[in-house]
Short mmCIF file of C-alpha atoms in Angstrom, two decimals:
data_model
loop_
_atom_site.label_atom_id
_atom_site.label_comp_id
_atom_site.label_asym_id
_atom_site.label_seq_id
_atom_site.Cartn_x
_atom_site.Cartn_y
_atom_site.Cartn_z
CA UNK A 16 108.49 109.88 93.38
CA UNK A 17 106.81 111.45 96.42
CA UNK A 18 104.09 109.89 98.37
CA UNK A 19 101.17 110.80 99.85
CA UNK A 20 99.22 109.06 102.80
CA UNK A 21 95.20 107.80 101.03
CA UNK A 22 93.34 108.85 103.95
CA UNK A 23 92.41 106.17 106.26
CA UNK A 24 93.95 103.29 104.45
CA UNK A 25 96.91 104.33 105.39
CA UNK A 26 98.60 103.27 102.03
CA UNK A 27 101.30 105.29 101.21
CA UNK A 28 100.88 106.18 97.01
CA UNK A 29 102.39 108.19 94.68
CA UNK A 30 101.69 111.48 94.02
CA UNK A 31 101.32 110.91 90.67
CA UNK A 32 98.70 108.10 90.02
CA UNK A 33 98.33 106.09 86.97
CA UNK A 34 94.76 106.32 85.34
CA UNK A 35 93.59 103.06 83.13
CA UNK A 36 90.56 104.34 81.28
CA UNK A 37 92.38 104.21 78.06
CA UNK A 38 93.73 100.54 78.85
CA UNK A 39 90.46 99.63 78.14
CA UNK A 40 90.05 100.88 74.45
CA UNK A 41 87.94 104.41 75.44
CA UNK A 42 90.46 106.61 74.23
CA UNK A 43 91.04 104.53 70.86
CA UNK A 44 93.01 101.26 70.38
CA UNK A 45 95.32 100.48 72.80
CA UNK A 46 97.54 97.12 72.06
CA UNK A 47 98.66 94.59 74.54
CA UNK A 48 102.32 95.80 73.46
CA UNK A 49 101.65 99.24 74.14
CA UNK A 50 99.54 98.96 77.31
CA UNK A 51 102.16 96.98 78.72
CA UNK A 52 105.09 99.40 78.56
CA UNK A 53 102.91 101.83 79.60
CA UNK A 54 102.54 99.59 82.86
CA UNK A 55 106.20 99.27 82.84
CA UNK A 56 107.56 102.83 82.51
CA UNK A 57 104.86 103.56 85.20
CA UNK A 58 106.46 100.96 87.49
CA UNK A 59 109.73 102.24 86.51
CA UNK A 60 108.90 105.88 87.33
CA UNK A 61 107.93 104.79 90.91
CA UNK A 62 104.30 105.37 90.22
CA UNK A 63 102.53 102.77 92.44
CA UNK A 64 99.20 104.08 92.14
CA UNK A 65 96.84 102.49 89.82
CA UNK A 66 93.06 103.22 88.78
CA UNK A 67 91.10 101.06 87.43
CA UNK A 68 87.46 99.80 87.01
CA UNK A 69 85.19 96.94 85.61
CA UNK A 70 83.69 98.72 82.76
CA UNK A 71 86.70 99.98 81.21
CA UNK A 72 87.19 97.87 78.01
CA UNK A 73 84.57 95.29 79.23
CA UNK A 74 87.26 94.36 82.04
CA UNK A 75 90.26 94.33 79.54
CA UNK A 76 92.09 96.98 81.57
CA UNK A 77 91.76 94.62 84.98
CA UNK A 78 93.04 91.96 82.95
CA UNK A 79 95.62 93.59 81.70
CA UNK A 80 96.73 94.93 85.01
CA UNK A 81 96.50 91.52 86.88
CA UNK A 82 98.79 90.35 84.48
CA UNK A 83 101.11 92.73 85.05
CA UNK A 84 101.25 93.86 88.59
CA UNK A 85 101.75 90.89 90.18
CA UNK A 86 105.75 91.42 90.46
CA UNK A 87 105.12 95.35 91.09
CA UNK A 88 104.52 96.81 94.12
CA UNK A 89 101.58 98.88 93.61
CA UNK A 90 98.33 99.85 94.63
CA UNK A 91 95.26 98.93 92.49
CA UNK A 92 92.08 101.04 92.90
CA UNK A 93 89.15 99.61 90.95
CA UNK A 94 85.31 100.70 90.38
CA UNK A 95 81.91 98.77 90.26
CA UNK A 96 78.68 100.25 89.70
CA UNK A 97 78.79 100.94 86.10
CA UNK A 98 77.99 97.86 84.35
CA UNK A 99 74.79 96.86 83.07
CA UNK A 100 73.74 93.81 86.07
CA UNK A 101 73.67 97.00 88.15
CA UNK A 102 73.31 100.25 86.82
CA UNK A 103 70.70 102.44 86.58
CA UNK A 104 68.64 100.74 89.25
CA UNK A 105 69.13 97.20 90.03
CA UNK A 106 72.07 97.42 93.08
CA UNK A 107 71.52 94.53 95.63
CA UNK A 108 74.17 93.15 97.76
CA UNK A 109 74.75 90.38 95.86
CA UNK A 110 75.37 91.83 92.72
CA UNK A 111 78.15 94.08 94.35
CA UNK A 112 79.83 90.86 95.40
CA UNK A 113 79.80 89.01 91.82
CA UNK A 114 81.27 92.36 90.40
CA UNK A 115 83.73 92.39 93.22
CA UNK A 116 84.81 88.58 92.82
CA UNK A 117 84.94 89.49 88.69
CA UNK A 118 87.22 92.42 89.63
CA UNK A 119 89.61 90.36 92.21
CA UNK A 120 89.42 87.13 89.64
CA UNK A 121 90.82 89.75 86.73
CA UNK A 122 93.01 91.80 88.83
CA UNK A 123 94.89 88.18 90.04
CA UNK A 124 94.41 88.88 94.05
CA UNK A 125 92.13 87.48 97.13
CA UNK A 126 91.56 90.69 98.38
CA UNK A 127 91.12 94.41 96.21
CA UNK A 128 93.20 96.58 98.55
CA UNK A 129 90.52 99.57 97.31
CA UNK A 130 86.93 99.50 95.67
CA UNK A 131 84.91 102.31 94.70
CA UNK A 132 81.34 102.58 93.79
CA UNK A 133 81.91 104.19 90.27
CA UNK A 134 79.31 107.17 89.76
CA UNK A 135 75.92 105.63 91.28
CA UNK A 136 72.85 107.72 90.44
CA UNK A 137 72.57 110.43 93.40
CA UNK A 138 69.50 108.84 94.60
CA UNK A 139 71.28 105.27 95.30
CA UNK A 140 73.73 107.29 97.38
CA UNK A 141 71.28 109.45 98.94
CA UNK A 142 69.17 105.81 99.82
CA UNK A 143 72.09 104.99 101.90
CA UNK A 144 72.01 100.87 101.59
CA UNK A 145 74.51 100.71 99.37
CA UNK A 146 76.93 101.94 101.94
CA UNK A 147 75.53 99.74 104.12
CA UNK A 148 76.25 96.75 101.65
CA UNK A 149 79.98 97.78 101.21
CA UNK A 150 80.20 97.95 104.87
CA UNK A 151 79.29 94.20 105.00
CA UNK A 152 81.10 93.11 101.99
CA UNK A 153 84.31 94.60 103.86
CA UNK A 154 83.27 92.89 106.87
CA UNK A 155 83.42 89.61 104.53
CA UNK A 156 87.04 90.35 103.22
CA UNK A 157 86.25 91.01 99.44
CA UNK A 158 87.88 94.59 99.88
CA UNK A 159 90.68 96.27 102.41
CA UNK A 160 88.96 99.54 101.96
CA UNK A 161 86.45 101.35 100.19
CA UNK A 162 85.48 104.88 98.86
CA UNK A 163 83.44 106.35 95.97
CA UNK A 164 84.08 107.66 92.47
CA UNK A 165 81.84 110.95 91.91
CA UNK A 166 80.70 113.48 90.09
CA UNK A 167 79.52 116.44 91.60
CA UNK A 168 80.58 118.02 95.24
CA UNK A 169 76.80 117.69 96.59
CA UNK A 170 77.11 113.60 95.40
CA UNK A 171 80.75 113.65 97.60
CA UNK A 172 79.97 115.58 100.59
CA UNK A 173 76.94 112.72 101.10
CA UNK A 174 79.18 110.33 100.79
CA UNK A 175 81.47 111.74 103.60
CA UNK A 176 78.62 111.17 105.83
CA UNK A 177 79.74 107.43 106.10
CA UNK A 178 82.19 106.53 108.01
CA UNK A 179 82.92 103.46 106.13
CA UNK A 180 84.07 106.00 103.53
CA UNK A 181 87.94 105.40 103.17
CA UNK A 182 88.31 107.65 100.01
CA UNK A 183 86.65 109.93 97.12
CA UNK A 184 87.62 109.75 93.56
CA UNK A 185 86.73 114.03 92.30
CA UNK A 186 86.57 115.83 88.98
CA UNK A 187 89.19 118.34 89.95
CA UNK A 188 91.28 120.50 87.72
CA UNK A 189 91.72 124.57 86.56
CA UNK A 190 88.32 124.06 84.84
CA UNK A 191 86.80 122.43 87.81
CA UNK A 192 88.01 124.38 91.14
CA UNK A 193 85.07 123.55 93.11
CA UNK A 194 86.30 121.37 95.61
CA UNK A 195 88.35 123.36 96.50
CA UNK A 196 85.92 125.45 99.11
CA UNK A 197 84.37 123.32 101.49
CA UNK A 198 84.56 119.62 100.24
CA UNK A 199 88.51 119.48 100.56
CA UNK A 200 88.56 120.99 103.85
CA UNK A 201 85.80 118.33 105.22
CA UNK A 202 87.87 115.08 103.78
CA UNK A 203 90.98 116.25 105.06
CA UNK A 204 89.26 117.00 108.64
CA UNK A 205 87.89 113.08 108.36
CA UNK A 206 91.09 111.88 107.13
CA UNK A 207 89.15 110.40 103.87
CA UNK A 208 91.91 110.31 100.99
CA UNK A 209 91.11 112.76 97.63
CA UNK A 210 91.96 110.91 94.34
CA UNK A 211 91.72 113.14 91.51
CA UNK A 212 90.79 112.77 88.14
CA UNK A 213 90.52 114.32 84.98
CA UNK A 214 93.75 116.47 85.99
CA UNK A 215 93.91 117.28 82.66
CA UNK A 216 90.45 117.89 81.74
CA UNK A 217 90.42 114.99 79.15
CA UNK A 218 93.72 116.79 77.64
CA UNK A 219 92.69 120.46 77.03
CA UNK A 220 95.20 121.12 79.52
CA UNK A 221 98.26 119.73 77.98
CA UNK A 222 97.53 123.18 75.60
CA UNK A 223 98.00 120.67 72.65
CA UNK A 224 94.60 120.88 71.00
CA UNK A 225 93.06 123.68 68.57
CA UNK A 226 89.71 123.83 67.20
CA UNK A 227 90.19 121.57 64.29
CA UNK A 228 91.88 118.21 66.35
CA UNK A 229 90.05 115.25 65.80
CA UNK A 230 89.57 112.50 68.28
CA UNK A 231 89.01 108.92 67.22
CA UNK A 232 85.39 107.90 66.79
CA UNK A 233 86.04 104.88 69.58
CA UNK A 234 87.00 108.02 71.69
CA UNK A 235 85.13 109.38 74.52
CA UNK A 236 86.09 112.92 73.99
CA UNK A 237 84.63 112.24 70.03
CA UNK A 238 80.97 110.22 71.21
CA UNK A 239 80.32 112.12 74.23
CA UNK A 240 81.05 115.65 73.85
CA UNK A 241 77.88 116.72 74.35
CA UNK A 242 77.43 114.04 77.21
CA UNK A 243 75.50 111.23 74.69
CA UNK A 244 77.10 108.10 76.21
CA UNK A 245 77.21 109.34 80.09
CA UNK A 246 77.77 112.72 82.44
CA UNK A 247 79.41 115.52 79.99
CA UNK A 248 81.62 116.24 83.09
CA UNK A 249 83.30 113.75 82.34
CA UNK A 250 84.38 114.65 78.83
CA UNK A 251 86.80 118.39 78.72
CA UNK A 252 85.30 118.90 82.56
CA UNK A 253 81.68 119.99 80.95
CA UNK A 254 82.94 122.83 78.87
CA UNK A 255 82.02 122.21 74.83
CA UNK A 256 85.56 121.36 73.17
CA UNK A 257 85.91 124.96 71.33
CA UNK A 258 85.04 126.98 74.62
CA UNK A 259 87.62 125.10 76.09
CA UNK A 260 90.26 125.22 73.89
CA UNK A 261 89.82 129.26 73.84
CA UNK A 262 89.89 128.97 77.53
CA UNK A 263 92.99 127.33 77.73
CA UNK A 264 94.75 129.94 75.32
CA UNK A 265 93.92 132.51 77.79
CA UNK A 266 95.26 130.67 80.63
CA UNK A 267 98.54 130.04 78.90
CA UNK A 268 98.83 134.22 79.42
CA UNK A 269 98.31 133.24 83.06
CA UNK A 270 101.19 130.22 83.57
CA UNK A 271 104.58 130.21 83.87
CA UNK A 272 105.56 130.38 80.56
CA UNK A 273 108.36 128.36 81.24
CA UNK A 274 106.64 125.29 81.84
CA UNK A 275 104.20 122.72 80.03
CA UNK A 276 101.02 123.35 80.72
CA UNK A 277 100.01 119.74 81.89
CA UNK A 278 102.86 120.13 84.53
CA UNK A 279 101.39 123.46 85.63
CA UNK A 280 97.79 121.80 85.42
CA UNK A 281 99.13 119.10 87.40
CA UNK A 282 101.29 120.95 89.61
CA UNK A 283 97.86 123.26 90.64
CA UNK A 284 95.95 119.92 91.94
CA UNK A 285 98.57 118.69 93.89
CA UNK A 286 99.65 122.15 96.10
CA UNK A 287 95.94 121.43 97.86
CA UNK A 288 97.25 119.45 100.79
CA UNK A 289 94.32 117.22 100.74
CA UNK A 290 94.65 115.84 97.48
CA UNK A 291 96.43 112.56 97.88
CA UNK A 292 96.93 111.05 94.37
CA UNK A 293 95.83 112.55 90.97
CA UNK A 294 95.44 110.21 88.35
CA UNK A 295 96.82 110.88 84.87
CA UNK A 296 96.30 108.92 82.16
CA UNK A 297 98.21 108.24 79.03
CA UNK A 298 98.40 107.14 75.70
CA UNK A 299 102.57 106.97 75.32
CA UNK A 300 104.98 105.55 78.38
CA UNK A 301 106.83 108.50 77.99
CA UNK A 302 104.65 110.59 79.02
CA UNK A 303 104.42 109.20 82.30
CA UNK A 304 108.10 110.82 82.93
CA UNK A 305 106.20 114.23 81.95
CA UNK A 306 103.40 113.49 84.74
CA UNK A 307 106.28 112.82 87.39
CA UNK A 308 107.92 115.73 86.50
CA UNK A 309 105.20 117.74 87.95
CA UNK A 310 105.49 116.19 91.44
CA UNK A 311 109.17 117.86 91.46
CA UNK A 312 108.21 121.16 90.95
CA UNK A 313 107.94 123.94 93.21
CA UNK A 314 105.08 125.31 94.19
CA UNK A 315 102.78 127.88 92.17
CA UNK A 316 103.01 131.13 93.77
CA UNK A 317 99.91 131.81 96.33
CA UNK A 318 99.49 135.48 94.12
CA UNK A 319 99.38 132.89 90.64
CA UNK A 320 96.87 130.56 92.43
CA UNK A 321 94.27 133.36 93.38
CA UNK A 322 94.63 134.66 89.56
CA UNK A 323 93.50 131.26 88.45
CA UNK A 324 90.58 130.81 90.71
CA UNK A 325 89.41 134.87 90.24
CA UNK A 326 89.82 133.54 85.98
CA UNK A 327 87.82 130.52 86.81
CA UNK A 328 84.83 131.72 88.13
CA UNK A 329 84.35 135.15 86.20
CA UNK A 330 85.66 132.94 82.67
CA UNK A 331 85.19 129.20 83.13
CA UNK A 332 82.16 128.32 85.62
CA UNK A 333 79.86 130.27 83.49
CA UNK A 334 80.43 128.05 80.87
CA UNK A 335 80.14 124.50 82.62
CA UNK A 336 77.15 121.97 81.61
CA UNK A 337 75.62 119.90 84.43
CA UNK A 338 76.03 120.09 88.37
CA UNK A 339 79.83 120.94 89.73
#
């Protein structure tokens, strides 16, 4: 597996990351058994890489991570911000330590090597204190390093205006090329490491979906299609399922036909040099192998890579709901 420095940390992580969302439950029922060959193959694949965060599964994904990792050598990224002691409105200091000692007393360690505030409203960011607060909670040895998990470019380029700013968690994908303009350029020129997520754009880009697949009612991509439970960016990238799923048939005329689509999807995030891990998660350990495979590949051609982003914003932007 090849590795990629995370910005100032200096941790050296796969290219290939391991997302935990579904560990938690979010993408329908995930059992212990399951969950923990999933953990396996990724260990086995030389994934080392993991994503994490206290609201996935109520904290069942930590736990089920901290039982696992302990002989592994990996890297565990988790999020706070999310839960309901601090979100919308009630961050304090103090409450980012109890969900930090929660996180650290799940996840098995002393010390989380990386913590990320986990999609704060814009306006806590924009207050500033709550960098402030991370800055002291460092200072206290709770975290190694910490960064942010986002949702728009506006909310990350604010965030690169602290310093104590080790890393940003993006949306970033063929649906989502945003990034790509001015935010990438401005991490990489502050050495702040690029985690991506949604690669996949919650699985429309694996080009395994038609209009009639059904997702599991427990399933984010079922409740909040329309953005009912939290940001619709986060579900398909913003696009409504159908769009997307014609979108996607029209890019398959655009690939390599030669290649899965999720490796080409994947393959597209990781030839921008900034990006230092993209997170993919999944429901089946082997499809972990799949994700690596993408890693190997060549480049796309430069010729392939302006077709996409020309497609993207005469085809896709248009059709995006909420801030990019």
């Amino acid at each position: 597996m090849k590795q990629r420095t995370l910005g100032k940390t200096g941790y050296s992580v796969s290219e290939i990351g391991l997302g935990t969302w579904q560990l938690g439950g979010d993408f329908g029922p995930v059992g212990d058994e399951t969950a923990s060959k999933i953990l396996d193959a990724a260990n086995a694949q030389g994934v080392n890489f993991w994503d994490t965060a206290d609201v996935y599964g109520g904290g069942l994904s930590e736990s089920r991570i901290g039982g696992h990792a302990k002989g592994a050598d990996v890297k565990v990224a988790t999020k706070l911000g999310r839960s309901s002691a601090l979100f919308p409105d009630k961050y304090t200091k103090d409450g980012l330590r109890e969900s930090l000692v929660g996180s650290a007393r799940r996840l098995g360690v002393s010390k989380l090597d990386l913590a990320q505030l986990h999609c704060v409203p814009t306006a806590v960011m924009r207050d500033g204190k709550i960098f402030d607060w991370m800055d002291e909670l460092q200072a206290e040895g709770l975290v190694a390093y910490y960064g942010a998990s986002v949702e728009t470019v506006e909310e990350a380029l604010m965030c690169l205006e602290h310093d104590g700013v080790a890393s940003l968690q993006i949306i970033f994908n063929i649906l989502r090329q945003d990034a790509a303009k001015e935010l990438l350029p401005q991490a990489g020129e502050q050495n702040v490491g690029i985690i991506v997520r949604l690669p996949l754009a919650s699985g429309l880009l694996s080009g395994k979906y038609d209009k009639n697949t059904q997702f599991d009612p427990s399933d984010h991509r079922n409740y909040n299609q329309d953005g009912a439970a939290f940001s619709v960016g986060e579900t398909f990238s913003g696009i409504p399922f159908e769009r997307g799923v014609e979108l996607v048939q029209e890019l398959k005329g655009l690939a390599p036909q030669n290649v899965p689509l999720a490796q080409v999807a994947l393959r597209w995030v990781l030839d921008h040099p900034q990006v230092s891990s993209v997170i993919a998660g999944v429901s089946k350990p082997e499809q972990i192998a799949d994700n690596v495979a993408a890693s190997e590949r060549g480049s796309l051609f430069p010729a392939l890579m302006g077709q996409m982003a020309e497609w993207y914003e005469r085809e896709v932007k248009p059709t995006i709901r909420g801030s990019v």
